[in-house]
PDB file of C-alpha atoms in Angstrom:
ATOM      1  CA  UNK A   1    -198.455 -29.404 -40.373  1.00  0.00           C
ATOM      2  CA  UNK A   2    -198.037 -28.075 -36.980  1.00  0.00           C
ATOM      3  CA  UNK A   3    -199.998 -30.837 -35.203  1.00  0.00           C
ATOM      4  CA  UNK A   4    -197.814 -33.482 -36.927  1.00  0.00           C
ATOM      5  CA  UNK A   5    -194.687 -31.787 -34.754  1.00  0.00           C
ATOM      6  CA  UNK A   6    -196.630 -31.727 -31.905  1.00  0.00           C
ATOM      7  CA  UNK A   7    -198.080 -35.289 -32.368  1.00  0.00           C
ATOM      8  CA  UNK A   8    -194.207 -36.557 -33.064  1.00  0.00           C
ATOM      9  CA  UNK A   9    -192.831 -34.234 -30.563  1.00  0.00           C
ATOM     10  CA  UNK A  10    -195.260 -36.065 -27.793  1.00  0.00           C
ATOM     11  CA  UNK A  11    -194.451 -39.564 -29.481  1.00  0.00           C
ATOM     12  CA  UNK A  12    -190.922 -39.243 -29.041  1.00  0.00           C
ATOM     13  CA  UNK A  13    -191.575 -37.940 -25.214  1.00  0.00           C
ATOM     14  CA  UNK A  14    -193.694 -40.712 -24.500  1.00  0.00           C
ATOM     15  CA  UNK A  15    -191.161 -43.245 -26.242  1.00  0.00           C
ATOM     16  CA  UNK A  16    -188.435 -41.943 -23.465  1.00  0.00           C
ATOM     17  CA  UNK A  17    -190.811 -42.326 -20.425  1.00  0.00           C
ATOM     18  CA  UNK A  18    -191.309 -45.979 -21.538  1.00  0.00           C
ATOM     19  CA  UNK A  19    -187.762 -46.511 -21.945  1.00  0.00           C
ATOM     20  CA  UNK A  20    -186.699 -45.289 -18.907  1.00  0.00           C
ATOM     21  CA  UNK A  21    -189.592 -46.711 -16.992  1.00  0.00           C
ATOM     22  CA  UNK A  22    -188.385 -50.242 -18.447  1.00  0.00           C
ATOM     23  CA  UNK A  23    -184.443 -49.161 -17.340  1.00  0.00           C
ATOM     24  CA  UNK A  24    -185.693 -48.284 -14.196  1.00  0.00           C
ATOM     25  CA  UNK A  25    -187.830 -51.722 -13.091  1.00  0.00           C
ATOM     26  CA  UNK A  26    -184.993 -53.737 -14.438  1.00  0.00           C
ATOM     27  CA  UNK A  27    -182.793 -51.797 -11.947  1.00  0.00           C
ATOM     28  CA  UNK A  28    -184.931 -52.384  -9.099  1.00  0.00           C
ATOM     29  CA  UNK A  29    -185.398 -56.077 -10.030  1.00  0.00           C
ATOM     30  CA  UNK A  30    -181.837 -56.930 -10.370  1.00  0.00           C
ATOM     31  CA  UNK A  31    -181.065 -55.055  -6.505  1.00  0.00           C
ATOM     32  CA  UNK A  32    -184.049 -56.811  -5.603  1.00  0.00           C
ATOM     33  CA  UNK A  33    -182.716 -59.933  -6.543  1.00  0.00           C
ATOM     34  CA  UNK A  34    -179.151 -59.818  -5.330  1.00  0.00           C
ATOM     35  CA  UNK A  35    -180.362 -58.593  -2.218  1.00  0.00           C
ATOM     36  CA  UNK A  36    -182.691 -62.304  -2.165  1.00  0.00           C
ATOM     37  CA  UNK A  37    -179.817 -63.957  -2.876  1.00  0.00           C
ATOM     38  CA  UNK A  38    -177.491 -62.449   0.069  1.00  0.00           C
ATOM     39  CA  UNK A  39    -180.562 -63.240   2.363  1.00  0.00           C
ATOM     40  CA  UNK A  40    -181.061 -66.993   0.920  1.00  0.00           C
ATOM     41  CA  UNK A  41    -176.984 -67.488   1.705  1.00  0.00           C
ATOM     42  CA  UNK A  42    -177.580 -66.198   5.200  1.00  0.00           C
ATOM     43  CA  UNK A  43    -180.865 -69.420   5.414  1.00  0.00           C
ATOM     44  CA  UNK A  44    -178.165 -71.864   4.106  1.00  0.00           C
ATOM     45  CA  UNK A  45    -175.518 -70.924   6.632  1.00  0.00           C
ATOM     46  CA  UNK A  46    -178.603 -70.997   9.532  1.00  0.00           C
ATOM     47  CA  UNK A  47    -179.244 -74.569   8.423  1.00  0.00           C
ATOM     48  CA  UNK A  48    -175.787 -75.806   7.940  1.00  0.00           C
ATOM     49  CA  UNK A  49    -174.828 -74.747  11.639  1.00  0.00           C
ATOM     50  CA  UNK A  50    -178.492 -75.245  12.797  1.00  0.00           C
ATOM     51  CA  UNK A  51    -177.436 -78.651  12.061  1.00  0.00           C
ATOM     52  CA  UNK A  52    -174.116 -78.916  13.678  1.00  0.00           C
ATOM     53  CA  UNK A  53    -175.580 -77.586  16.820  1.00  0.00           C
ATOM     54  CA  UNK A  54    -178.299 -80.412  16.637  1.00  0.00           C
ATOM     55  CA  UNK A  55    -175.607 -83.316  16.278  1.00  0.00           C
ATOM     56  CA  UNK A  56    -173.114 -81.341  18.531  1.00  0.00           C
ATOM     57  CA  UNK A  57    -175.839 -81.370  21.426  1.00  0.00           C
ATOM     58  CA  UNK A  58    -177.825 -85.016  20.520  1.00  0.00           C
ATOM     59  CA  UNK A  59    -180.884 -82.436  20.928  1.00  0.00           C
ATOM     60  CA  UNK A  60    -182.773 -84.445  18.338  1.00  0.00           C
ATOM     61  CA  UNK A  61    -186.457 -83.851  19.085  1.00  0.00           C
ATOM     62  CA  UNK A  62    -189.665 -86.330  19.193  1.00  0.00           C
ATOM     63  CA  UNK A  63    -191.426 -83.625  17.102  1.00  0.00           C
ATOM     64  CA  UNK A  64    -189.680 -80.425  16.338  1.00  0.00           C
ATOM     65  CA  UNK A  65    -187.073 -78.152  18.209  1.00  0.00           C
ATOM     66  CA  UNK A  66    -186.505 -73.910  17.636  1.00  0.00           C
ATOM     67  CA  UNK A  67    -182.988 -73.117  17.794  1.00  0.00           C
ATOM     68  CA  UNK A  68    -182.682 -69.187  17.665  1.00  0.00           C
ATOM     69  CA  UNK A  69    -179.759 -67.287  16.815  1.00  0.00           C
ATOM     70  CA  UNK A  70    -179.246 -65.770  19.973  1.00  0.00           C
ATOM     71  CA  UNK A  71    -178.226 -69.917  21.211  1.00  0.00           C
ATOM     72  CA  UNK A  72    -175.944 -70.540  17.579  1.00  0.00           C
ATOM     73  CA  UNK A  73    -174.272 -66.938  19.361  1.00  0.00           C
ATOM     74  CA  UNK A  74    -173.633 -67.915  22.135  1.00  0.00           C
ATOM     75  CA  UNK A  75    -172.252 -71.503  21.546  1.00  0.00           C
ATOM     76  CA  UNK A  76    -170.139 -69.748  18.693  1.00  0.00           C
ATOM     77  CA  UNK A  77    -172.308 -71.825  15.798  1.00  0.00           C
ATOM     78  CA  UNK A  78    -172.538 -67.995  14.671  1.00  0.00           C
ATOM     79  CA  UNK A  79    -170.287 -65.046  14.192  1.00  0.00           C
ATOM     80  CA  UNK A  80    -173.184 -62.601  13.753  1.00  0.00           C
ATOM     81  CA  UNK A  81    -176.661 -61.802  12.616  1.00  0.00           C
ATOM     82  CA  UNK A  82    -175.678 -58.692  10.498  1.00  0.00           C
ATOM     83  CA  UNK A  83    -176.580 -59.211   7.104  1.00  0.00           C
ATOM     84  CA  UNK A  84    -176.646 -56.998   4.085  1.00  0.00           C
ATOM     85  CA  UNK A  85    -176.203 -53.726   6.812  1.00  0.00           C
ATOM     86  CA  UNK A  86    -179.231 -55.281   8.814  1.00  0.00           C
ATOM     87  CA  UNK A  87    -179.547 -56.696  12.014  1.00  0.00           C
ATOM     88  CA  UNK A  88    -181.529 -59.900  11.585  1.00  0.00           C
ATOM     89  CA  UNK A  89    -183.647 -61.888  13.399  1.00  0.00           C
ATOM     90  CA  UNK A  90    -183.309 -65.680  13.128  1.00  0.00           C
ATOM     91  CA  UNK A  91    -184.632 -69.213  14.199  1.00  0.00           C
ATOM     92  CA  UNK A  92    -184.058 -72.643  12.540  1.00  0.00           C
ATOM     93  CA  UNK A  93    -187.393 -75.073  12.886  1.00  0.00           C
ATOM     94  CA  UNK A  94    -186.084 -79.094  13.278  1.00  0.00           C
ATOM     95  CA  UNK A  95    -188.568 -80.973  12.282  1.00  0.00           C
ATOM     96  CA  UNK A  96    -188.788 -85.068  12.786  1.00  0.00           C
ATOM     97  CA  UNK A  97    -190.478 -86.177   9.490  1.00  0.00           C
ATOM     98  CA  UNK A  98    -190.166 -89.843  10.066  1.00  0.00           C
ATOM     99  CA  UNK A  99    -186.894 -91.436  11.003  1.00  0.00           C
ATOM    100  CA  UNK A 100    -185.327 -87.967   9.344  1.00  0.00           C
ATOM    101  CA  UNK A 101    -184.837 -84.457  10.563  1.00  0.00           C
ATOM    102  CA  UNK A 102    -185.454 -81.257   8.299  1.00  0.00           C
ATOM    103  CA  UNK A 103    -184.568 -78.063   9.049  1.00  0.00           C
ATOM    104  CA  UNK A 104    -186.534 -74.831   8.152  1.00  0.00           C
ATOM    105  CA  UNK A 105    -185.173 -71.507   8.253  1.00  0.00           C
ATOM    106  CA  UNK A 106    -186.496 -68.551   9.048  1.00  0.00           C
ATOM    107  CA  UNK A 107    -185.193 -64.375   9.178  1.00  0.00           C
ATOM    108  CA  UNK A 108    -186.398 -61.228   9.086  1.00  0.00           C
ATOM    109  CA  UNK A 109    -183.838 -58.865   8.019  1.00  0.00           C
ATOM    110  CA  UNK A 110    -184.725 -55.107   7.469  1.00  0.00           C
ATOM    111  CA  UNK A 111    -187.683 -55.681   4.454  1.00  0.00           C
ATOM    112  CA  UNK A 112    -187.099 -58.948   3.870  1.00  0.00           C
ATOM    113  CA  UNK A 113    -188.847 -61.406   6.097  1.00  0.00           C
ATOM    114  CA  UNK A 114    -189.048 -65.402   5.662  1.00  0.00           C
ATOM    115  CA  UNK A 115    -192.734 -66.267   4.693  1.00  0.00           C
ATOM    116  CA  UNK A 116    -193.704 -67.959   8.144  1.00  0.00           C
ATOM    117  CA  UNK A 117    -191.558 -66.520  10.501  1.00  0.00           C
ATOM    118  CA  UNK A 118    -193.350 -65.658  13.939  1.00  0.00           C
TER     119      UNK A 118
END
């Protein structure tokens, strides 16, 4: 009878650690995931004045163009590169992919870094 206690007793222990372990990796994925989302606002704002700077300045290249952060700065495209508490680096890629232009963005804030960014 006494190692039925013990085997419930270490059952019920184990039963916790799973629970909490699941608690715990859902708490880390949802932070993980609002702190994505904070970064992939800060990519859509680099685009949408990489872009304004572009057509502001007729800088349209033959085959691509790297406008940092340091130039959006300067020419007020930006008001700052502080994002989620970190100062980022930034750069937009232009890209001529035919008669169009894309833009690629690319940051490295703190952890989280843009997968290409050089």
């Amino acid at each position: 009878m006494a190692g039925y206690k013990r085997m419930k007793v270490i059952s019920v222990v184990w039963g916790l650690v799973l629970v909490l372990l699941v608690i715990g990796l859902t708490v880390i994925g949802f932070v993980y995931k609002h702190e994505s989302e904070v970064y992939k606002e800060y990519e859509e704002l680099l685009v949408k004045q990489a872009t304004s700077y572009v057509e502001d300045h007729s800088m349209y290249p033959d085959e691509s163009l790297k406008i940092t952060d340091d130039e959006m700065l300067d020419d007020g495209y930006l008001e700052t590169t502080y994002v989620n508490g970190h100062d980022c680096s930034s750069y937009v890629m232009v890209l001529k992919n035919g008669e169009s232009y894309s833009f690629e963005p690319y940051i490295q804030c703190g952890n989280y870094k843009t997968k290409g960014y050089k």
